[in-house]
Short mmCIF file of C-alpha atoms and ligand atoms in Angstrom, two decimals:
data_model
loop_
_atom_site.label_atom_id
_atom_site.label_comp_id
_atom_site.label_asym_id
_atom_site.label_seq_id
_atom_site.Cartn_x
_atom_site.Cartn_y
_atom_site.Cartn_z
CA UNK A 263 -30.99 7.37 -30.41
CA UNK A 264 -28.71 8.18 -27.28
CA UNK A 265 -25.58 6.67 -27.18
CA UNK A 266 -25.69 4.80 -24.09
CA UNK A 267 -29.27 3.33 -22.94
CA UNK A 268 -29.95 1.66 -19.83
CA UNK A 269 -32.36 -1.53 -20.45
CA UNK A 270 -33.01 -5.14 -19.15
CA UNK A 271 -32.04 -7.87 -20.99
CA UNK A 272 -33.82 -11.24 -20.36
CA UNK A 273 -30.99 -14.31 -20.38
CA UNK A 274 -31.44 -16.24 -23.52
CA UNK A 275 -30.31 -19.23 -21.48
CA UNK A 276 -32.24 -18.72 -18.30
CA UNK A 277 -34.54 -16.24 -18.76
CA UNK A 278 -33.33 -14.42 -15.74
CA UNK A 279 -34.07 -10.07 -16.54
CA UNK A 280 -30.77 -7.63 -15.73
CA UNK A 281 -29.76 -4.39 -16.35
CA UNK A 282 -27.53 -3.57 -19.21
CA UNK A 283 -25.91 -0.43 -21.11
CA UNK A 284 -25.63 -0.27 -24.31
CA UNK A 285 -23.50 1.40 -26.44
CA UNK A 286 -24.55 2.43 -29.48
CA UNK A 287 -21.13 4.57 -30.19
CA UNK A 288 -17.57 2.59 -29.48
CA UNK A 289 -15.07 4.92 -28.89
CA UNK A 290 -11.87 3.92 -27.83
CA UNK A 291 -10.83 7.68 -26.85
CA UNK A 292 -13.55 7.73 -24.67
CA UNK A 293 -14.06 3.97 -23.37
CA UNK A 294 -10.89 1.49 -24.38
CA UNK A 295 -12.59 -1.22 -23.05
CA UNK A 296 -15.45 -1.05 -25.76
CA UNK A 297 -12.82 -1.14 -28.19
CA UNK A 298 -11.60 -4.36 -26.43
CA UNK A 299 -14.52 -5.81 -26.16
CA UNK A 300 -16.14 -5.16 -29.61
CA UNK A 301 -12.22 -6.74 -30.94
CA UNK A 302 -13.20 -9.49 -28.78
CA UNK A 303 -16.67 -10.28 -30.79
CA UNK A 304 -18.68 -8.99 -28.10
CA UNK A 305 -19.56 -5.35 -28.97
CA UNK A 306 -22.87 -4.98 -26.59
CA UNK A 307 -22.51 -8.76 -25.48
CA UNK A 308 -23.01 -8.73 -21.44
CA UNK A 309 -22.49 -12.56 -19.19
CA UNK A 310 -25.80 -13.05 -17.67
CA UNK A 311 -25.74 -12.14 -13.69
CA UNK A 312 -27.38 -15.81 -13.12
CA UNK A 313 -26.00 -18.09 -15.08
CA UNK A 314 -22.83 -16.27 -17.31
CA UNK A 315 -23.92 -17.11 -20.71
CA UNK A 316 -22.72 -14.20 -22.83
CA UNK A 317 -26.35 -12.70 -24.46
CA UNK A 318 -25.66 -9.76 -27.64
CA UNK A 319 -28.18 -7.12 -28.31
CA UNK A 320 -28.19 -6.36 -31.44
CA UNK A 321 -28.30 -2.61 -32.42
CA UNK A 322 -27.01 -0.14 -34.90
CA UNK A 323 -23.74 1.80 -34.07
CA UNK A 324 -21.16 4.13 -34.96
CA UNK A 325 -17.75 3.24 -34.63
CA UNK A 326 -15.60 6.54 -33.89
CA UNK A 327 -11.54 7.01 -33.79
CA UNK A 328 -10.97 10.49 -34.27
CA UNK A 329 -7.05 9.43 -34.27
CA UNK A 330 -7.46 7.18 -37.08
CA UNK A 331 -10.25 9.53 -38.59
CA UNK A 332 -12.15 6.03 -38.66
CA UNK A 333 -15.79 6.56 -38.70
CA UNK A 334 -17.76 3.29 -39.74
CA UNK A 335 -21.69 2.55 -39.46
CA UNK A 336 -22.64 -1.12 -38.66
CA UNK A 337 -26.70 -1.62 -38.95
CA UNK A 338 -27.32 -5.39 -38.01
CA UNK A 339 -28.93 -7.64 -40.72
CA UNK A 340 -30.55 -9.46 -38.09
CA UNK A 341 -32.83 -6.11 -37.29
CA UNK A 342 -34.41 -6.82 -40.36
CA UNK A 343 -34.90 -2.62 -40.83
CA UNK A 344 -35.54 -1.33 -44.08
CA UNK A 345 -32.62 0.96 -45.69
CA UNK A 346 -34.97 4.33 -44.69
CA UNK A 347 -35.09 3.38 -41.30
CA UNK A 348 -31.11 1.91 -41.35
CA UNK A 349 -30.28 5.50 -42.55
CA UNK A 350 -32.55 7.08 -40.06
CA UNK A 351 -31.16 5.31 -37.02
CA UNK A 352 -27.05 5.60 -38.80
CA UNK A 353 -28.42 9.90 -39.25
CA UNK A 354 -29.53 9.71 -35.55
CA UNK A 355 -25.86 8.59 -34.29
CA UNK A 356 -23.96 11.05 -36.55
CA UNK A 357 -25.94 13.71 -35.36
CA UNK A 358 -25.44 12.96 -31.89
CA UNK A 359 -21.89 12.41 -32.34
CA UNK A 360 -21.24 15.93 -34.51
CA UNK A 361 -22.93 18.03 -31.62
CA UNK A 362 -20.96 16.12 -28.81
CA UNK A 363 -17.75 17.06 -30.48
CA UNK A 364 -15.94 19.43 -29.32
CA UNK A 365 -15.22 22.78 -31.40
CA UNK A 366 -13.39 22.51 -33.75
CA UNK A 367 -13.05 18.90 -34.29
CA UNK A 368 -14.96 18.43 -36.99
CA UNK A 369 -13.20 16.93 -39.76
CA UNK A 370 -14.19 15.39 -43.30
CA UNK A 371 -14.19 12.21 -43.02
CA UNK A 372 -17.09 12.86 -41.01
CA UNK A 373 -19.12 13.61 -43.41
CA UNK A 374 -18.99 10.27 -45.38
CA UNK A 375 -18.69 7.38 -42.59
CA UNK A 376 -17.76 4.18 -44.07
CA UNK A 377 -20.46 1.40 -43.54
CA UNK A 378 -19.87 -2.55 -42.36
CA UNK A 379 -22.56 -5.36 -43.47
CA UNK A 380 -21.70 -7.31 -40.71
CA UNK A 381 -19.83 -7.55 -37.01
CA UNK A 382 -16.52 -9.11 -38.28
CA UNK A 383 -16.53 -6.73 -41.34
CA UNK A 384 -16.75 -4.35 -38.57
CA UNK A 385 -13.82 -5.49 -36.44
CA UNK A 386 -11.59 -5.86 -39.13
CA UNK A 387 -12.17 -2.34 -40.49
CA UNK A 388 -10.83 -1.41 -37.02
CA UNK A 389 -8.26 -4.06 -37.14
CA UNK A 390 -6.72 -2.52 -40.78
CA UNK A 391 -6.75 0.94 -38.85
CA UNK A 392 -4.91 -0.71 -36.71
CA UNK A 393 -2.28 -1.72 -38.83
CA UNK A 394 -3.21 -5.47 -38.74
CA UNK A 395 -3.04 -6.94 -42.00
CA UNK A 396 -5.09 -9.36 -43.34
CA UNK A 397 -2.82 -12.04 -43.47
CA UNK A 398 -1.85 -11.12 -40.07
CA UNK A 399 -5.92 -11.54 -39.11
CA UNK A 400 -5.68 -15.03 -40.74
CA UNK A 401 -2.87 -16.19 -39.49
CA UNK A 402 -4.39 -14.99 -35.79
CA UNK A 403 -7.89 -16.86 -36.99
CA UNK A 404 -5.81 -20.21 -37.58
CA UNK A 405 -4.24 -19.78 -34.27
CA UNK A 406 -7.44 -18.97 -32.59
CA UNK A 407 -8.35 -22.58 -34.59
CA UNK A 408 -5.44 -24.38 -32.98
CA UNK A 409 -6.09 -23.43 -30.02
CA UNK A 410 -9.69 -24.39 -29.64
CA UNK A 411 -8.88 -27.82 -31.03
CA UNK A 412 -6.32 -28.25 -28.07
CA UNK A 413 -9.26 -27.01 -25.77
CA UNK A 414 -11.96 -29.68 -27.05
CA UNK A 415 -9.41 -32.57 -27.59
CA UNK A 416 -9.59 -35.29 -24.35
CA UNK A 417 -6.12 -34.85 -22.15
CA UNK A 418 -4.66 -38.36 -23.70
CA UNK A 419 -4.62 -37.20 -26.92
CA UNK A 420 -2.47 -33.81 -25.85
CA UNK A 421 1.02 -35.40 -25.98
CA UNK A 422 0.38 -36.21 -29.82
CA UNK A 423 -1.17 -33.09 -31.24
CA UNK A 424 1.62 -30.85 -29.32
CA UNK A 425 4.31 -33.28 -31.70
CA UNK A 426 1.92 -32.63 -34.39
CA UNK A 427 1.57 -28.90 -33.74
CA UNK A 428 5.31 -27.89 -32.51
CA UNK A 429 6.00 -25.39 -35.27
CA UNK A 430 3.00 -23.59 -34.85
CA UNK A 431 3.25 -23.22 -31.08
CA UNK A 432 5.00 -19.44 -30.36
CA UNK A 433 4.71 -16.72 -28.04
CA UNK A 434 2.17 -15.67 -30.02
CA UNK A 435 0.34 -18.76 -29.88
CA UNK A 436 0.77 -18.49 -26.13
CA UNK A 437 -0.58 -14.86 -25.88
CA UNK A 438 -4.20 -16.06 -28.01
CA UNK A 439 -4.83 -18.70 -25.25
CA UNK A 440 -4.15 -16.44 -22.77
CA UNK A 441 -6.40 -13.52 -24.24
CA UNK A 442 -8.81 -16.55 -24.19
CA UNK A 443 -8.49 -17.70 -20.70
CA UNK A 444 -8.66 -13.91 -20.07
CA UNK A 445 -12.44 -13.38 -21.88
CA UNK A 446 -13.47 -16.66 -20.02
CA UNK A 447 -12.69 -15.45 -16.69
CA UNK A 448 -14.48 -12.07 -17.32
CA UNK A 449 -17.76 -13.78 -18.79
CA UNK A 450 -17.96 -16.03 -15.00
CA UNK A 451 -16.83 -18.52 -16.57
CA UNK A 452 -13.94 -19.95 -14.53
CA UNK A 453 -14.19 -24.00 -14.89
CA UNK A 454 -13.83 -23.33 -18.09
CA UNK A 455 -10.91 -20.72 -17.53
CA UNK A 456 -9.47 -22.84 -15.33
CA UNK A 457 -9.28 -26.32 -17.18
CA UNK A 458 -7.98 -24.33 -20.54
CA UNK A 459 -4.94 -23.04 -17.95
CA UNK A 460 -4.48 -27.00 -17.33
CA UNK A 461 -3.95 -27.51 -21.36
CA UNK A 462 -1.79 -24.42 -22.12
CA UNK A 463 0.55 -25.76 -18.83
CA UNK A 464 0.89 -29.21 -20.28
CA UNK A 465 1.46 -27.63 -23.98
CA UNK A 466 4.32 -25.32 -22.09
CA UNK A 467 5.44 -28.73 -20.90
CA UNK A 468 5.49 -30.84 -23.85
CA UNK A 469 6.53 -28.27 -26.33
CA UNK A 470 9.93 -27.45 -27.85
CA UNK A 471 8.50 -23.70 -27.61
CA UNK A 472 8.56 -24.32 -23.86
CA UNK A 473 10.89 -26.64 -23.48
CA UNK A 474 13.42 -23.40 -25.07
CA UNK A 475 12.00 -21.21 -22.23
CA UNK A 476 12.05 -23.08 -19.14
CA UNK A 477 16.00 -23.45 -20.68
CA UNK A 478 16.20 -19.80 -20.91
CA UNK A 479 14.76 -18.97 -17.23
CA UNK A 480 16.93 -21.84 -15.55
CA UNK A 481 20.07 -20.19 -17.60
CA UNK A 482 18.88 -16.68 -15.96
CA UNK A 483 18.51 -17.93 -12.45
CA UNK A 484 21.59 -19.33 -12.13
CA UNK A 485 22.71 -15.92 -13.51
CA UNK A 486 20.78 -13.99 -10.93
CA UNK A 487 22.18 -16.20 -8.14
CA UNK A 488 25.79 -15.89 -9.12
CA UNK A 489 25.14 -11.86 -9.22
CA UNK A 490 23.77 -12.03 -6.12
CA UNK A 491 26.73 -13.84 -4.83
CA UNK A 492 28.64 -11.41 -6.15
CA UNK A 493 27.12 -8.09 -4.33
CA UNK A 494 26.60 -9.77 -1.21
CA UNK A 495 30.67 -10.55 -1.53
CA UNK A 496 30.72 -6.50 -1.66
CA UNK A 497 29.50 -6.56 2.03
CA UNK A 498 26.74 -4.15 3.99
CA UNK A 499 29.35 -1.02 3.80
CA UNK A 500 29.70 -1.37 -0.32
CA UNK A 501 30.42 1.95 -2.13
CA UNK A 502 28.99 3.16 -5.51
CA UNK A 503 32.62 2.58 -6.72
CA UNK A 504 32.25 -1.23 -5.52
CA UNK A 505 29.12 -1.51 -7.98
CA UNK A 506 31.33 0.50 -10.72
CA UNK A 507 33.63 -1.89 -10.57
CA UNK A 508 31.65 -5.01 -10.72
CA UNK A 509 29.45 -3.57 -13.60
CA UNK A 510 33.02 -2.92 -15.75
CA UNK A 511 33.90 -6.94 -14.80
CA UNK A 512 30.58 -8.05 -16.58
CA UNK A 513 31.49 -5.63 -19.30
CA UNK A 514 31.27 -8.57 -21.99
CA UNK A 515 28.18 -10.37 -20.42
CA UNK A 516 25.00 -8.55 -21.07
CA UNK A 517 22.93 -10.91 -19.09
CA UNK A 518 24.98 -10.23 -15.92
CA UNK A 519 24.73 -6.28 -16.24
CA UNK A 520 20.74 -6.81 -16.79
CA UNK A 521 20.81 -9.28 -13.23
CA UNK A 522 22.38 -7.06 -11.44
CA UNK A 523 20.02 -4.01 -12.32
CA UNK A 524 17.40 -5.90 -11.84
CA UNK A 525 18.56 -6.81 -8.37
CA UNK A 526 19.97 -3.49 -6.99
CA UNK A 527 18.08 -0.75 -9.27
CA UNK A 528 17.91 1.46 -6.36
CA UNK A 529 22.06 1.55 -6.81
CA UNK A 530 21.84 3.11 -9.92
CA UNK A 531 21.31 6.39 -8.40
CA UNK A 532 21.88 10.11 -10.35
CA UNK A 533 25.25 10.32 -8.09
CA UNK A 534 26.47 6.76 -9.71
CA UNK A 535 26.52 7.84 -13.13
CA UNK A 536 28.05 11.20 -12.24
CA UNK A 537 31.01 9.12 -10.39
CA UNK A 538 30.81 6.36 -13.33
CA UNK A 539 31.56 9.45 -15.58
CA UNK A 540 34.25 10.56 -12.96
CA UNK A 541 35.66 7.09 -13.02
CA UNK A 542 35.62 6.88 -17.03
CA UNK A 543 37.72 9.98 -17.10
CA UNK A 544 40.49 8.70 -14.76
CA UNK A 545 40.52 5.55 -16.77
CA UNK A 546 43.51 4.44 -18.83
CA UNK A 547 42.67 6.03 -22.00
CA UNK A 548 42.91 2.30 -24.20
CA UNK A 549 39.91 1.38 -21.44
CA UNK A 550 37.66 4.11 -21.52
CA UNK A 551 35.53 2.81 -24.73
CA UNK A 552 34.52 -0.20 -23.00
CA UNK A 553 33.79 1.61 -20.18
CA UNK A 554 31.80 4.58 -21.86
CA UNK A 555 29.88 1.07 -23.05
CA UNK A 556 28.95 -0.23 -19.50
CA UNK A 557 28.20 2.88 -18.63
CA UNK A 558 25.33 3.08 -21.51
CA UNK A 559 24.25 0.27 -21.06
CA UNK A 560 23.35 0.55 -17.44
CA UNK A 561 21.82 3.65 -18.53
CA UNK A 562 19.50 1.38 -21.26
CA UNK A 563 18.90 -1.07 -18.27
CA UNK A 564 17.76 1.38 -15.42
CA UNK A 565 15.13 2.77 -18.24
CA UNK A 566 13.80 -0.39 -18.92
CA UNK A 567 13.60 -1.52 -15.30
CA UNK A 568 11.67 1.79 -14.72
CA UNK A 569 9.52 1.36 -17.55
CA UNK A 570 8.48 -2.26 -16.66
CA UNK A 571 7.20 -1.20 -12.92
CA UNK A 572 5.37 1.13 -14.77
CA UNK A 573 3.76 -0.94 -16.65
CA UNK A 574 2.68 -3.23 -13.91
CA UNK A 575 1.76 -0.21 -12.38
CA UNK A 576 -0.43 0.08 -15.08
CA UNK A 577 -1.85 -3.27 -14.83
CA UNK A 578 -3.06 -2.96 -11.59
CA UNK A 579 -4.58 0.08 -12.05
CA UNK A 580 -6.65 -1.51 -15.08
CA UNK A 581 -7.33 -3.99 -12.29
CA UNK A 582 -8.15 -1.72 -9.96
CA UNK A 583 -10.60 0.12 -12.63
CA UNK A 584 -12.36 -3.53 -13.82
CA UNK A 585 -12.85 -4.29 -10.14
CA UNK A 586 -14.86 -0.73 -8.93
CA UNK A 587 -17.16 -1.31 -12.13
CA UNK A 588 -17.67 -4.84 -11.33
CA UNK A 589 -21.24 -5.95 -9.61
CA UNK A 590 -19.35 -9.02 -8.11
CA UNK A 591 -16.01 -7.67 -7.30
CA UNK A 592 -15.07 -10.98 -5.06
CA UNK A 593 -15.44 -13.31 -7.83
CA UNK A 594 -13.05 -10.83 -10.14
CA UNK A 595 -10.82 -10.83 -7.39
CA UNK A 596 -10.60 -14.81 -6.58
CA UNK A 597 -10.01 -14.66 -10.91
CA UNK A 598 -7.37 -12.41 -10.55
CA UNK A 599 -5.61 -12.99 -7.41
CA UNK A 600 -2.41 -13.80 -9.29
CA UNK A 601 -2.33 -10.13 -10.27
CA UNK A 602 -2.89 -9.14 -6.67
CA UNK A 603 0.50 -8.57 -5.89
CA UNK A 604 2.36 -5.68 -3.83
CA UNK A 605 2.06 -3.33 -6.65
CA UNK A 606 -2.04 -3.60 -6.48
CA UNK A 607 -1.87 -2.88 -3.09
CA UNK A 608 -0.15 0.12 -3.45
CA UNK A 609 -2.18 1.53 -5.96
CA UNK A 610 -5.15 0.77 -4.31
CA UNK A 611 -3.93 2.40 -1.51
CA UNK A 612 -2.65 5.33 -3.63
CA UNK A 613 -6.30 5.80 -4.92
CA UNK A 614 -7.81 5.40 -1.35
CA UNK A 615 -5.35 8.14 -0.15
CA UNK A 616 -5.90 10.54 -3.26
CA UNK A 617 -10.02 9.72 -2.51
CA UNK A 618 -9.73 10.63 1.07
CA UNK A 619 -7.20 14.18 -0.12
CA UNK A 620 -10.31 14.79 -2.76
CA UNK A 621 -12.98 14.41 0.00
CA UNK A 622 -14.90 11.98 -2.17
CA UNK A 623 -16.19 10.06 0.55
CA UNK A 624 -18.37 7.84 -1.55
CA UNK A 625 -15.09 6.88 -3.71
CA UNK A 626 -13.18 6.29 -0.88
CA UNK A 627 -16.04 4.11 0.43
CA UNK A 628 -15.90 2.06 -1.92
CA UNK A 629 -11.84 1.72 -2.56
CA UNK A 630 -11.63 1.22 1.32
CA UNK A 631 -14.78 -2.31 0.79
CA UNK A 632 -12.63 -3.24 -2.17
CA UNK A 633 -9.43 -2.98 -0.11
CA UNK A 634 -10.90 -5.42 2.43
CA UNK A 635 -12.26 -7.67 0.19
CA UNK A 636 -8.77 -8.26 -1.37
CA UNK A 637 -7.33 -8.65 1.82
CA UNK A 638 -9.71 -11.29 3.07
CA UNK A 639 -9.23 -13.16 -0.43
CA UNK A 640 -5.87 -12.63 0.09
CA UNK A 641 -5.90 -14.36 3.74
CA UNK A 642 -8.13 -16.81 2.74
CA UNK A 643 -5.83 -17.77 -0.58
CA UNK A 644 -2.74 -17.98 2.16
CA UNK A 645 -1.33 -21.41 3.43
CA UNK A 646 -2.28 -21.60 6.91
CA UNK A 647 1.38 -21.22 8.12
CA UNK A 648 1.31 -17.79 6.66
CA UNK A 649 -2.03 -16.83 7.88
CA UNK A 650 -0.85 -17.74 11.67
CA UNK A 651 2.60 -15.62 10.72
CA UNK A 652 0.21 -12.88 9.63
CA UNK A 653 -1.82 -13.13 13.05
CA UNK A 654 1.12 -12.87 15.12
CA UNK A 655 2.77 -10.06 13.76
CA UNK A 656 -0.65 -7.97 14.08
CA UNK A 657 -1.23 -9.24 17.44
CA UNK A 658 -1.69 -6.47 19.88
CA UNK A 659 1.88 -6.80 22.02
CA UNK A 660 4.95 -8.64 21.87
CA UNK A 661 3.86 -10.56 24.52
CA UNK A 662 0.64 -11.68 22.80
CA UNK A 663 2.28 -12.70 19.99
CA UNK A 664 4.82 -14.81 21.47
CA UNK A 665 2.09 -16.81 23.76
CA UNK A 666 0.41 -17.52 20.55
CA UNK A 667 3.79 -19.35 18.72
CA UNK A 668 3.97 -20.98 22.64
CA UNK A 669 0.70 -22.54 22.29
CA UNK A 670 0.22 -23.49 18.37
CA UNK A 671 3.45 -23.58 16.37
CA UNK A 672 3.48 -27.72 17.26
CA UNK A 673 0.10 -27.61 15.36
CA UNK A 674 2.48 -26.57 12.03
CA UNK A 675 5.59 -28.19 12.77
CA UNK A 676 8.71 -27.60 10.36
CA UNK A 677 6.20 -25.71 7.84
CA UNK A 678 6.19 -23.31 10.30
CA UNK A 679 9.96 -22.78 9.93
CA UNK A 680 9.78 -22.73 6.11
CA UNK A 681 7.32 -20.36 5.85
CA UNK A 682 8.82 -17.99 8.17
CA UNK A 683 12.20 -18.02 5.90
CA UNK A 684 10.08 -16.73 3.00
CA UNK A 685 8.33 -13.98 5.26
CA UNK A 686 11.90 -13.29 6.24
CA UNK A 687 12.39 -12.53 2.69
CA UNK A 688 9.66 -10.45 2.01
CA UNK A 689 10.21 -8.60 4.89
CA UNK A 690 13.71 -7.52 3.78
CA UNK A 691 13.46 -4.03 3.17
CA UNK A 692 10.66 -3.38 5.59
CA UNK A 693 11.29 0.20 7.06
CA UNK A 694 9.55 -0.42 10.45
CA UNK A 695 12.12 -1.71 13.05
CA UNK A 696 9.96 -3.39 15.50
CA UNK A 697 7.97 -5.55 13.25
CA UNK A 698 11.96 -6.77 12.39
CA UNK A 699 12.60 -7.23 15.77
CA UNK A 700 8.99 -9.30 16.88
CA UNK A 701 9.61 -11.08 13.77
CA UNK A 702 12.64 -12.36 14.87
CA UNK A 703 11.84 -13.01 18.84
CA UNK A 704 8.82 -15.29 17.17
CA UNK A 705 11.23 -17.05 15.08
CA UNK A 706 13.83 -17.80 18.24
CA UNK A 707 11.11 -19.01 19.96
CA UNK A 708 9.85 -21.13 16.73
CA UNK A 709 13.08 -22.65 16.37
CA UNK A 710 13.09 -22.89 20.08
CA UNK A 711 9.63 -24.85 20.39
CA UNK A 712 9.78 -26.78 17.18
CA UNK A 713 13.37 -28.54 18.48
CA UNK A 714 12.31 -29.04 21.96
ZN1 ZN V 974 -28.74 -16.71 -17.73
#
């Protein structure tokens, strides 16, 4: 048996045929998602194009992790095969995995794969790999429990099983029904998706789990703001020895150092660590340790800011990846639209560039359809203040785009105003000069209008 086949599937539910590949060999080096997937319960389990309902095909299959020299067979009960034709079809798979590999990897655990009776032995064979106990697996099953009981319970009863439930409600908790409101969304199903966002937003609410973190992010905006105050204090002409010498002031307050990277990263050049180093040497000698320590620590900050764009980097390119395979990218995209942020953009524009560079024009054909598809969800997901803003600053010529504040920015009133304050904001930063300087003639003649 290959180990991908192409067949049609006919929709337990509603009978409707479509196409479907299945897997008969999950490996994650080759295809993480099948990993995911398979983790998820639904190794071979495809949503129905009509109607969503999640239909499993039930084969035999090799599970392969060369970096965990995991090698388990999993022959379906359900099949009803006899144990000459289960070894058969198991003998098929191995063979077709040993002449894929490539020289030289074969290894012994190859030759004796471990077997699984049924799907969850399965996943938690890959799970112990994994280095997930199984009290850790029970402890995630109860919590899977909990939160399907919050799911199914009517919204009046919410308030009581939260006081019920506190203790067990965690980050971890949190994660599950996220994981779960992720697999919704990807099997179509986004009522659903939706109304289990509703309960985890009142649990956040109602919680002391949440209650603990809306404390926490208040605490750190009022941090960020009173950082903020404090570089904009420094003035547009501030020197890398003005930051130097703010940093060293929030040398006792952690949080402060980690605002103020998170602000300014781009401050925290090469040349402001060699002057920090200059400045730690000309120190009095009873201040350098505490200096030495801000110093490190902005280090330790600058790394982690670095490594968390990377990782959204990372998201959106998983985004970008789930999208192209998709058959109905818009309805992935309206799920997702959250996570269609700046940073998507980019590197979806990255890829398109790198597609053209390649001359893969199909690629880029279909990056460039996605592109506009995101845009127009994007335009369409916009408050209509922001759409007009939008129009105007494309509009052809200055001119243009001032007659068209002239003749509709009554039809928004004050909203208007508000909305161009946050494009103000967004726009900060914004290398092209006469987009600045349209921006702000339509916002004279906003003010102008709206007051008249
Ligand atoms: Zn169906």
């Amino acid at each position: 048996m290959p180990r991908a086949t192409q067949t049609t599937i006919q929709c337990i539910n509603c009978r409707t045929p479509f196409r479907a590949t299945i897997n008969a060999l999950i490996d994650p080096a080759q295809n993480p998602q099948a990993k995911i997937a398979l983790l998820a319960g639904g190794a071979n389990t495809f949503p129905c194009t009509n109607c969503g309902t999640p239909n499993t095909v039930l084969t035999p299959l090799l599970y392969h992790d060369a970096s965990k020299e995991l090698l388990v067979s999993f022959v379906p009960m359900e099949l009803g095969l006899s144990k000459d034709a289960q070894e058969k079809a198991i003998g098929d798979l191995m063979r077709d995995l040993t002449t894929n590999l490539p020289q030289g990897a074969f290894k012994a655990y190859m030759l004796q794969p471990r077997s699984a009776l049924t799907m969850q032995g399965l996943i938690e064979q890959v799970l112990q790999a994994d280095g997930v106990t199984p009290e850790m697996m029970q402890a995630q099953r109860e919590r899977v429990r909990l939160v399907e009981m919050f799911i199914q319970s009517p919204p009046e009863v919410l308030p009581s099983l939260v006081q019920q439930h506190d203790a067990q409600i965690d980050a971890q908790f949190m994660q599950t029904m996220t994981l779960i409101i992720q697999q919704l969304a990807s099997e179509g199903r986004e009522a659903l998706a939706d109304q289990v966002v509703d309960v985890q937003n009142t649990i956040l609410e109602l919680s002391s789990f949440g209650q603990t973190l809306m404390e926490r992010a208040q605490a750190q905006e009022t941090t960020i703001a009173s950082v903020a105050e404090d570089i904009n204090a420094l003035g547009q002409n501030a020197q890398r020895s003005d930051f130097i010498q703010l940093a060293v002031r929030y040398a006792d307050d952690p949080e402060r150092l980690q605002a103020l990277v998170g602000l300014i990263r781009p401050a925290f050049d090469y040349t402001f660590f060699q002057e920090f180093t200059t400045a730690i040497s000309q120190a009095p000698a009873s201040e350098r340790d505490r200096i030495q320590g801000v110093r490190e620590a902005l280090l330790e900050l600058t790394a982690q800011v670095d490594q968390q764009a990377q990782m959204a980097l990372q998201e959106a390119a998983n985004l970008l990846r789930l999208l192209l395979s998709s058959p109905n990218p818009d309805e992935l995209i309206a799920a997702n639209l959250p996570m269609i942020d700046y940073t998507f953009l980019q590197v979806l524009s990255a890829n398109i560039q790198e597609a053209t560079r390649r001359g893969d024009v199909s690629a880029s054909g279909r990056l460039k359809d996605l592109y506009n598809r995101v845009v127009a969800a994007l335009q369409a997901s916009m408050p209509p203040e922001l759409r007009f803003i939008n129009e105007v600053l494309n509009a052809p010529t200055d001119a243009e785009a001032l007659e068209m504040v002239n003749q509709r920015a009554v039809e928004f009133g004050s909203g208007l105003l508000d909305a161009l304050d946050s494009v103000e904001q967004q726009l900060a930063g914004q290398p092209n000069p006469a987009i600045m300087e349209r921006f702000e003639a339509v916002r004279r003649l906003a003010v102008q209008t709206l007051s008249g």
